[in-house]
Structures are given as structure tokens and as C-alpha cells.
PDB file of C-alpha atoms in Angstrom:
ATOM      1  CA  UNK K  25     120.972 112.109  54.951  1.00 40.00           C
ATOM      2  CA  UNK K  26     124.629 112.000  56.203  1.00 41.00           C
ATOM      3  CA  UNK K  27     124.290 114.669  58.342  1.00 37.00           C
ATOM      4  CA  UNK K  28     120.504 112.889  59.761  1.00 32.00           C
ATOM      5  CA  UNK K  29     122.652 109.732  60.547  1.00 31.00           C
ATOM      6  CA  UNK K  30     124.824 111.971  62.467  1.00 33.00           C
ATOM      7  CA  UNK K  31     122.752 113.547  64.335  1.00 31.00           C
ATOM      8  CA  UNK K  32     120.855 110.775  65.779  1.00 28.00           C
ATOM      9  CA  UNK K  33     124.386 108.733  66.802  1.00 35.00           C
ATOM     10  CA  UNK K  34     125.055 112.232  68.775  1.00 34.00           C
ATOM     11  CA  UNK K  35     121.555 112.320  70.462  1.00 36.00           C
ATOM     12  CA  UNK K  36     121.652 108.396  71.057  1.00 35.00           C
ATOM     13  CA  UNK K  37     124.839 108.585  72.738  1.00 38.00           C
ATOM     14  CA  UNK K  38     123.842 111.485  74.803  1.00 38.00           C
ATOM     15  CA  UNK K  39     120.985 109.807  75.847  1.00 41.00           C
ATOM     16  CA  UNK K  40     122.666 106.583  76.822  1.00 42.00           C
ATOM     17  CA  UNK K  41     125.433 108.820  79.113  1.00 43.00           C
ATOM     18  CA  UNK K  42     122.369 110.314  80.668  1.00 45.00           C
ATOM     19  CA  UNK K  43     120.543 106.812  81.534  1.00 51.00           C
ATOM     20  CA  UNK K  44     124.122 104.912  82.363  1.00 61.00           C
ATOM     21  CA  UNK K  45     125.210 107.247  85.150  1.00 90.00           C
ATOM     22  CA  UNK K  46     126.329 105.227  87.996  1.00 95.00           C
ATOM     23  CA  UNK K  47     126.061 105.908  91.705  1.00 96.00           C
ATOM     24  CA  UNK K  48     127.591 104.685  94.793  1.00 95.00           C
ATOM     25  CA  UNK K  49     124.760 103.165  96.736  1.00 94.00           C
ATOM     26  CA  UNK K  50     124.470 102.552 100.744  1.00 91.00           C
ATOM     27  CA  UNK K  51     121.819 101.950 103.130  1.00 85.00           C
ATOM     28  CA  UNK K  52     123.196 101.850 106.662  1.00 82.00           C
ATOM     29  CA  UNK K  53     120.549 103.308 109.652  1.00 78.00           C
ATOM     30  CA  UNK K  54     122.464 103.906 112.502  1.00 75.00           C
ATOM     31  CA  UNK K  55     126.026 103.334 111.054  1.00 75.00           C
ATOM     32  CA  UNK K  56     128.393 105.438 109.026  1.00 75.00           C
ATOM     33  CA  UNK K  57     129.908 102.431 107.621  1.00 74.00           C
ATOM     34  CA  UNK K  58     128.739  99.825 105.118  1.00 73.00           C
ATOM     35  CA  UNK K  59     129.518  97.975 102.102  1.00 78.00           C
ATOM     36  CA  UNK K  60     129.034 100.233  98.832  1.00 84.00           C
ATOM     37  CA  UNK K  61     127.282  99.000  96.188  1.00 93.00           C
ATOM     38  CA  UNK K  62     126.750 100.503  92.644  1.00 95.00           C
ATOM     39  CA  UNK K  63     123.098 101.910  91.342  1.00 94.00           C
ATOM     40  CA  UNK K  64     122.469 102.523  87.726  1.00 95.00           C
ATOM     41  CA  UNK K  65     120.455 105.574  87.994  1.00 94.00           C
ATOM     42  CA  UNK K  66     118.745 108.220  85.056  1.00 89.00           C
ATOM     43  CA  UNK K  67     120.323 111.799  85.108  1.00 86.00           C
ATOM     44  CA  UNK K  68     124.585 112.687  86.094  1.00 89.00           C
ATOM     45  CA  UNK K  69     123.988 113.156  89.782  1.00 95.00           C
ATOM     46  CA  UNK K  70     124.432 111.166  92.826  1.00 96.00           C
ATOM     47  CA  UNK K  71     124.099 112.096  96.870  1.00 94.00           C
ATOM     48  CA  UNK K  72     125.021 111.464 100.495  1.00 93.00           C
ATOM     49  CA  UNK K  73     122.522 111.604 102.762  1.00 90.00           C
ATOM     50  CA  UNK K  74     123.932 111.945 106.715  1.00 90.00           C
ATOM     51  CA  UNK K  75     122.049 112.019 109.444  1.00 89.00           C
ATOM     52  CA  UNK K  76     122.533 112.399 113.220  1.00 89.00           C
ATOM     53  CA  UNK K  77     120.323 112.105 116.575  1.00 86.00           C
ATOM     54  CA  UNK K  78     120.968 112.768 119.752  1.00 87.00           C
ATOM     55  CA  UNK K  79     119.095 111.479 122.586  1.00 84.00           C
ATOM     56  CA  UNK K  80     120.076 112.267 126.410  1.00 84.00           C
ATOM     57  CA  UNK K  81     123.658 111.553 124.998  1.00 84.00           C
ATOM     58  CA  UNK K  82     122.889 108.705 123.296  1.00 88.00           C
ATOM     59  CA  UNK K  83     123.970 109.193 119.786  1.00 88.00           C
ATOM     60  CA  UNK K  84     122.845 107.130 116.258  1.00 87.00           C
ATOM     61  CA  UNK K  85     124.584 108.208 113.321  1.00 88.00           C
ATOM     62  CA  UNK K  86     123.081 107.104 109.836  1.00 88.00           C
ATOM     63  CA  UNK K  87     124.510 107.499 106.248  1.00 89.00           C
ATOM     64  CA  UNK K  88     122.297 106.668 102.776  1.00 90.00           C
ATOM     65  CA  UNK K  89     124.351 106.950  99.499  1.00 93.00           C
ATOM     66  CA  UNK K  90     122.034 106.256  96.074  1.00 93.00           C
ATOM     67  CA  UNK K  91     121.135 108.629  93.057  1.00 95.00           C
ATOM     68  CA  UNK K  92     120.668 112.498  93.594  1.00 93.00           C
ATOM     69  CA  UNK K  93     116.880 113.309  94.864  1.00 88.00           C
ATOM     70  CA  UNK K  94     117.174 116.909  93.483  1.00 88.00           C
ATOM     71  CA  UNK K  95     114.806 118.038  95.893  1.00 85.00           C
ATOM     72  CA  UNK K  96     117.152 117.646  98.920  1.00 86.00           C
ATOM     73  CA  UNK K  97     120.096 118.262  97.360  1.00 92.00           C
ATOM     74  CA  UNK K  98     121.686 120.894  99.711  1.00 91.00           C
ATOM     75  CA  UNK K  99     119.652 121.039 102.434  1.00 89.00           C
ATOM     76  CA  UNK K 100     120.302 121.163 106.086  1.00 90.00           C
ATOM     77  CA  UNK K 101     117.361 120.273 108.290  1.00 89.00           C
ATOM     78  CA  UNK K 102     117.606 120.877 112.143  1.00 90.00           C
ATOM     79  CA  UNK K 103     115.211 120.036 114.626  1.00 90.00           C
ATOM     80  CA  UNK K 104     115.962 120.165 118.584  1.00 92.00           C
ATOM     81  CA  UNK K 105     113.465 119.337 121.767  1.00 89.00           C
ATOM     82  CA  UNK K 106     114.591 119.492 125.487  1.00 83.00           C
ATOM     83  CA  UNK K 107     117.121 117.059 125.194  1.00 85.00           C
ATOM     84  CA  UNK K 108     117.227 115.737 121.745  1.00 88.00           C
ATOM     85  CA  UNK K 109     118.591 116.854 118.271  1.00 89.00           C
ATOM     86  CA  UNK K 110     117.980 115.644 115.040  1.00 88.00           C
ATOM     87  CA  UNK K 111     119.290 116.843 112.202  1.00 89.00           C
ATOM     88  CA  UNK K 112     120.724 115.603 108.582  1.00 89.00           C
ATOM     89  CA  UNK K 113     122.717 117.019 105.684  1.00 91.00           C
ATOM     90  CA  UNK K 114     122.569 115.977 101.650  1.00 92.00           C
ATOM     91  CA  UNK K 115     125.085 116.561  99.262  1.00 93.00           C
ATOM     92  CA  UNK K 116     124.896 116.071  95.881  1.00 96.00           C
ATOM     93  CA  UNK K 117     127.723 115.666  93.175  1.00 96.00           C
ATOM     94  CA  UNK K 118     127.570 115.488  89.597  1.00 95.00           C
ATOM     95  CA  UNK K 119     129.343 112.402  87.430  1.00 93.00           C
ATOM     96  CA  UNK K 120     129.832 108.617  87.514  1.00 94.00           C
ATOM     97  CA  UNK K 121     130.840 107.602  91.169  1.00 95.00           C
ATOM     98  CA  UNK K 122     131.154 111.007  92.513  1.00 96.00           C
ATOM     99  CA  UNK K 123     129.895 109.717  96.262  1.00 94.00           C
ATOM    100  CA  UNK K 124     131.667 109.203  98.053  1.00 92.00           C
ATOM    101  CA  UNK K 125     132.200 111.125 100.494  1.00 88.00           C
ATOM    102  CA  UNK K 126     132.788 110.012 103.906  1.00 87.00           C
ATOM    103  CA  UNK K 127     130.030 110.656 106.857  1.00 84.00           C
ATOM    104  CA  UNK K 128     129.997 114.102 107.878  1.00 80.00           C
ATOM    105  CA  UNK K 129     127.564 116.712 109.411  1.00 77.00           C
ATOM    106  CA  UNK K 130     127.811 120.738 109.834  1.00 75.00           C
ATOM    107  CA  UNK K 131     127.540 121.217 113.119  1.00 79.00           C
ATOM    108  CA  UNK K 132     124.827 123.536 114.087  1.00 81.00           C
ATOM    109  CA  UNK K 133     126.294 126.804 115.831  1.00 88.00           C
ATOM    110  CA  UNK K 134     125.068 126.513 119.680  1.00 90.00           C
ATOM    111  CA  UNK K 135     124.473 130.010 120.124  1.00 95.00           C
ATOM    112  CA  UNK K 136     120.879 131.409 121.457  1.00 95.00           C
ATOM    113  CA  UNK K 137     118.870 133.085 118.330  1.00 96.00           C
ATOM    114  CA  UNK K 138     116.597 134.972 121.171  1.00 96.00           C
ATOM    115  CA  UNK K 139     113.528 132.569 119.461  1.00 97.00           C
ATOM    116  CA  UNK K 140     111.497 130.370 122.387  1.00 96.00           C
ATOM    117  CA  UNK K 141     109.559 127.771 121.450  1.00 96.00           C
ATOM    118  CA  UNK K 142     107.855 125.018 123.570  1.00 96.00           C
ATOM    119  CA  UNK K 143     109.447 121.879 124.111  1.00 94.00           C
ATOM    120  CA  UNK K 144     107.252 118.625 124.103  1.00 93.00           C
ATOM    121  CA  UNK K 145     107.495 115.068 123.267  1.00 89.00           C
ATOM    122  CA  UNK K 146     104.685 112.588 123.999  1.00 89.00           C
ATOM    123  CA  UNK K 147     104.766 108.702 122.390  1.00 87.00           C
ATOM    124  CA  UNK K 148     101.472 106.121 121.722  1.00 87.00           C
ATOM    125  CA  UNK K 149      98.941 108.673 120.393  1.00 84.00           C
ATOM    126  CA  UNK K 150      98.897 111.300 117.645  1.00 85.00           C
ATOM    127  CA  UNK K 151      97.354 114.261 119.585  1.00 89.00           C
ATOM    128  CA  UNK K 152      98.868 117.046 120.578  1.00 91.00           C
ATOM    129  CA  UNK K 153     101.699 116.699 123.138  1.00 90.00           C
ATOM    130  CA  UNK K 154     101.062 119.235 125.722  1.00 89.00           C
ATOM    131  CA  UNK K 155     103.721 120.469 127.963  1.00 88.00           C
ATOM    132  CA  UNK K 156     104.667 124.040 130.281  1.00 90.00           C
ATOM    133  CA  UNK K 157     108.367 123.728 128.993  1.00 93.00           C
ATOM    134  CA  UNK K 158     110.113 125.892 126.657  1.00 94.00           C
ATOM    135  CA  UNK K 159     113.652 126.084 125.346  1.00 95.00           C
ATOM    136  CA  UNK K 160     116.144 128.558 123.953  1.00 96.00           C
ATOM    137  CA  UNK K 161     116.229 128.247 119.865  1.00 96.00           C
ATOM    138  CA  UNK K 162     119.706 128.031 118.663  1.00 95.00           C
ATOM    139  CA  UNK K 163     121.134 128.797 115.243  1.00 94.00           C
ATOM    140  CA  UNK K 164     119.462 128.549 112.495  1.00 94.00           C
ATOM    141  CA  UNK K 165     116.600 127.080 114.323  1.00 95.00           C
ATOM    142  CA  UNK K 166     114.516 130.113 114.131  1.00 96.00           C
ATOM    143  CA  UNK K 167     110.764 128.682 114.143  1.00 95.00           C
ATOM    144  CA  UNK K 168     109.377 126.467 116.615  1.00 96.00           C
ATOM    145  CA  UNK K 169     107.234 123.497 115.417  1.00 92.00           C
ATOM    146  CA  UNK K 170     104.810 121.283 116.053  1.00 91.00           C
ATOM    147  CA  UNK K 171     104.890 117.530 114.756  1.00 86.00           C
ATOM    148  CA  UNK K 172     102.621 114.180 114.737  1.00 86.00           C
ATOM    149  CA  UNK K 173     104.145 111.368 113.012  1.00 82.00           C
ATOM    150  CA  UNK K 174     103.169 107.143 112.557  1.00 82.00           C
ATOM    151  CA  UNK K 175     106.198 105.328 111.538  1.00 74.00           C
ATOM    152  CA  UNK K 176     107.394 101.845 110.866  1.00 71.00           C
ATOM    153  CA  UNK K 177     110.756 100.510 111.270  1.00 64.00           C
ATOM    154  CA  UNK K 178     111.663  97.277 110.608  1.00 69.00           C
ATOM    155  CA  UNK K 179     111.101  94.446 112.479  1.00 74.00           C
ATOM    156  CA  UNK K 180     109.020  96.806 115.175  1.00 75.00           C
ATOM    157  CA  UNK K 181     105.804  97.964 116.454  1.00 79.00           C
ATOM    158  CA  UNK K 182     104.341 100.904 114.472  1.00 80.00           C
ATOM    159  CA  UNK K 183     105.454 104.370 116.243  1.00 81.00           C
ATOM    160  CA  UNK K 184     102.798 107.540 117.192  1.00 85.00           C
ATOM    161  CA  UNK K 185     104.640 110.659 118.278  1.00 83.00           C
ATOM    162  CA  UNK K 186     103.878 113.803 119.036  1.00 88.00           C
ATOM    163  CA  UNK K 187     106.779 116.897 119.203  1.00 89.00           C
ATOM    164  CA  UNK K 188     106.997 120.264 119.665  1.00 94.00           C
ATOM    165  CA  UNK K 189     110.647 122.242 119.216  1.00 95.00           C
ATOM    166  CA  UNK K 190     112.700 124.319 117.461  1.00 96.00           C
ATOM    167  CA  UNK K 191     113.229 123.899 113.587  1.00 94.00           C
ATOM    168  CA  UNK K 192     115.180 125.562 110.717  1.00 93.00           C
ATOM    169  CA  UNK K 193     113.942 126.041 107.414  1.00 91.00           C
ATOM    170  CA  UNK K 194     115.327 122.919 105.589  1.00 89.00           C
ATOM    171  CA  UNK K 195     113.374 120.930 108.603  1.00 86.00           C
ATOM    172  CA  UNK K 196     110.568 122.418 108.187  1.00 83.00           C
ATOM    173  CA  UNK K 197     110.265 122.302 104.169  1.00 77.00           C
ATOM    174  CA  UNK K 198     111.218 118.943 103.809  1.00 66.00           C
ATOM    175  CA  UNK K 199     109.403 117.310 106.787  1.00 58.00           C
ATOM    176  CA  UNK K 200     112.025 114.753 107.425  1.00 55.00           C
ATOM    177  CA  UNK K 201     110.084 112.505 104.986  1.00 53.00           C
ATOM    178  CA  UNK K 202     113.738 110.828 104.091  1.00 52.00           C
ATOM    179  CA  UNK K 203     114.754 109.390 107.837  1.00 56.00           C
ATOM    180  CA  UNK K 204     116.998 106.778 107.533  1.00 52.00           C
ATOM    181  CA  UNK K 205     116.084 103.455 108.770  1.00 50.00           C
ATOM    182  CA  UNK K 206     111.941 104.365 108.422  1.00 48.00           C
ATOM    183  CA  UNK K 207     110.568 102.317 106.348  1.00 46.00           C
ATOM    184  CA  UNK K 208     107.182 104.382 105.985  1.00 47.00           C
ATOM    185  CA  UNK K 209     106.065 107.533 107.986  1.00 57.00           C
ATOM    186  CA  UNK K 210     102.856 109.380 107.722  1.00 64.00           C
ATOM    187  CA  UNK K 211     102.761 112.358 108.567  1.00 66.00           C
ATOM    188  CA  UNK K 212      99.184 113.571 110.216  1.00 70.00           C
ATOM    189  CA  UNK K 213     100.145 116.874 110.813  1.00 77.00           C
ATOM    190  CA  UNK K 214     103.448 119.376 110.858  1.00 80.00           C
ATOM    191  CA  UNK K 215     102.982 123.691 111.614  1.00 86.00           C
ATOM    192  CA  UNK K 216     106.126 125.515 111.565  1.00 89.00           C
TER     193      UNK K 216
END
């Protein structure tokens, strides 16, 4: 019976390190500085989400700090059009308060891949976004995409846009579902 009480003190402590894990938590669209707040969060790991856009030289940078979505932990998506990048990193870390890392991003090698892909971005309507441009792929932006998006951000009209670009992987796979400062996006289509 000892041994029983034992036991469950081990697995109850266990489970209450598990559930108390802490997190640094930020939300700050198109800064890279905010207050930090703390997040109780279930499991040991916590993330930093960065994220950067680049628009005719016109840059936003974004950073989002909260408990690990193991599903983009690691990933680096990449997306580029004419003149615009988009791109974002997430790291994850494992223990109480392990985020906090300051913005960064891996900058994505410039050099042509030999892919072309057309380049297109249209606004107001979700169909597809025609255009006789095409661009040189770079890096690890080996497939060319097309996407048609609704979003809302706050305090704005809701968004239609249709792209067409070069993507990497990580862009493709995870459909930048997680853009910082979107409050909802729906996705009506996406072929990489």
C-alpha cells in the first residue's frame, strides 16, 4: 500500500509539471517589440513565431511568442511574387520560460534555383489572378504556387486575394494559416 501511495505522489507530480509549464507570451503584428506576458500552457514547450514581408521596400516585421504549436515547430516557410516576400520562421524550446529569444529570421539565400514560376497578384475577388509575368525561383523556393485567400484584420474591410509565386516546402505545407496580425483567413484554394 506504501509503495501505491508512492506511486501516485510520483505520477501526480509529474502530471502537475506537465500542466504548469509556463511560456513567455507576445502578440505584436508588425513589431518585434512588445510587452511579454506569461501563458500557463499543457506540455514543456514554448515558441517564437517571426515573421517578415516585404513589399516594394516597404518592410513589416511581426513576432508571436505563446506555447509550442508542435506542428510548426521548425519550419521555414518562404513565399516570393514580383516584388514581394513573405516569409516566417518558428522555433521551439523546451522548459519553463525558454522564449525568449529575440526577433530573428534566416535569410533566404538569393541565388537562382533554375525553377520559373508565374508571378501574379490580383486583390477584391477570389478567382484566379491571371498574368504573362514570370520570375526566377530562388533558394529553397523550388515550386511555384498558386493562392486565393479571404482574410480579416482588425478593425478593416475583409481582404480577397489572389497570388501566384514561388514557394518552399514549409510554405506550402503549412499554408500560412498562422499570419500574424489575421484574425481569420479562409483559404478557398492553394496548388503547389
Amino acid at each position: 500500500m506504501k509503495n501505491l501511495v508512492v506511486l501516485l505522489y510520483v505520477i501526480s507530480a509529474l502530471v502537475v509539471s506537465v500542466l504548469s509549464n509556463e511560456c513567455y507570451y507576445v502578440f505584436s503584428p508588425n513589431s518585434t517589440t512588445s510587452e511579454e506576458s506569461k501563458i500557463e500552457c499543457i506540455g514543456d514547450r514554448c515558441m517564437s513565431a517571426f515573421q517578415y514581408a516585404n513589399s516594394d521596400g516597404n518592410t513589416i516585421k511581426s513576432l508571436f511568442k505563446n506555447c509550442a504549436n508542435e506542428s510548426l515547430c521548425g519550419t521555414y516557410g518562404s513565399i516570393a511574387l514580383e516584388n514581394f516576400i513573405f516569409s516566417y520562421f518558428v522555433h521551439c524550446c523546451d522548459g519553463n520560460l525558454c522564449n525568449t529569444e529575440k526577433y530573428e529570421r534566416p535569410e533566404e539565400d538569393p541565388t537562382p534555383n533554375g525553377k520559373k514560376c508565374p508571378s501574379a497578384y490580383c486583390t477584391g475577388n477570389l478567382e484566379e489572378c491571371k498574368s504573362e509575368k514570370e520570375m526566377n525561383c530562388t533558394g529553397s523556393m523550388d515550386r511555384c504556387f498558386e493562392f486565393r485567400v479571404e482574410e480579416d484584420h482588425p478593425g478593416e474591410p475583409t481582404r480577397n486575394s489572389s497570388v501566384k509565386g514561388c514557394a518552399n516546402s514549409d510554405g506550402c505545407k503549412h499554408n500560412f494559416d498562422g499570419t500574424i496580425g489575421v484574425t481569420a483567413s479562409r483559404k478557398t484554394y492553394l496548388r503547389c
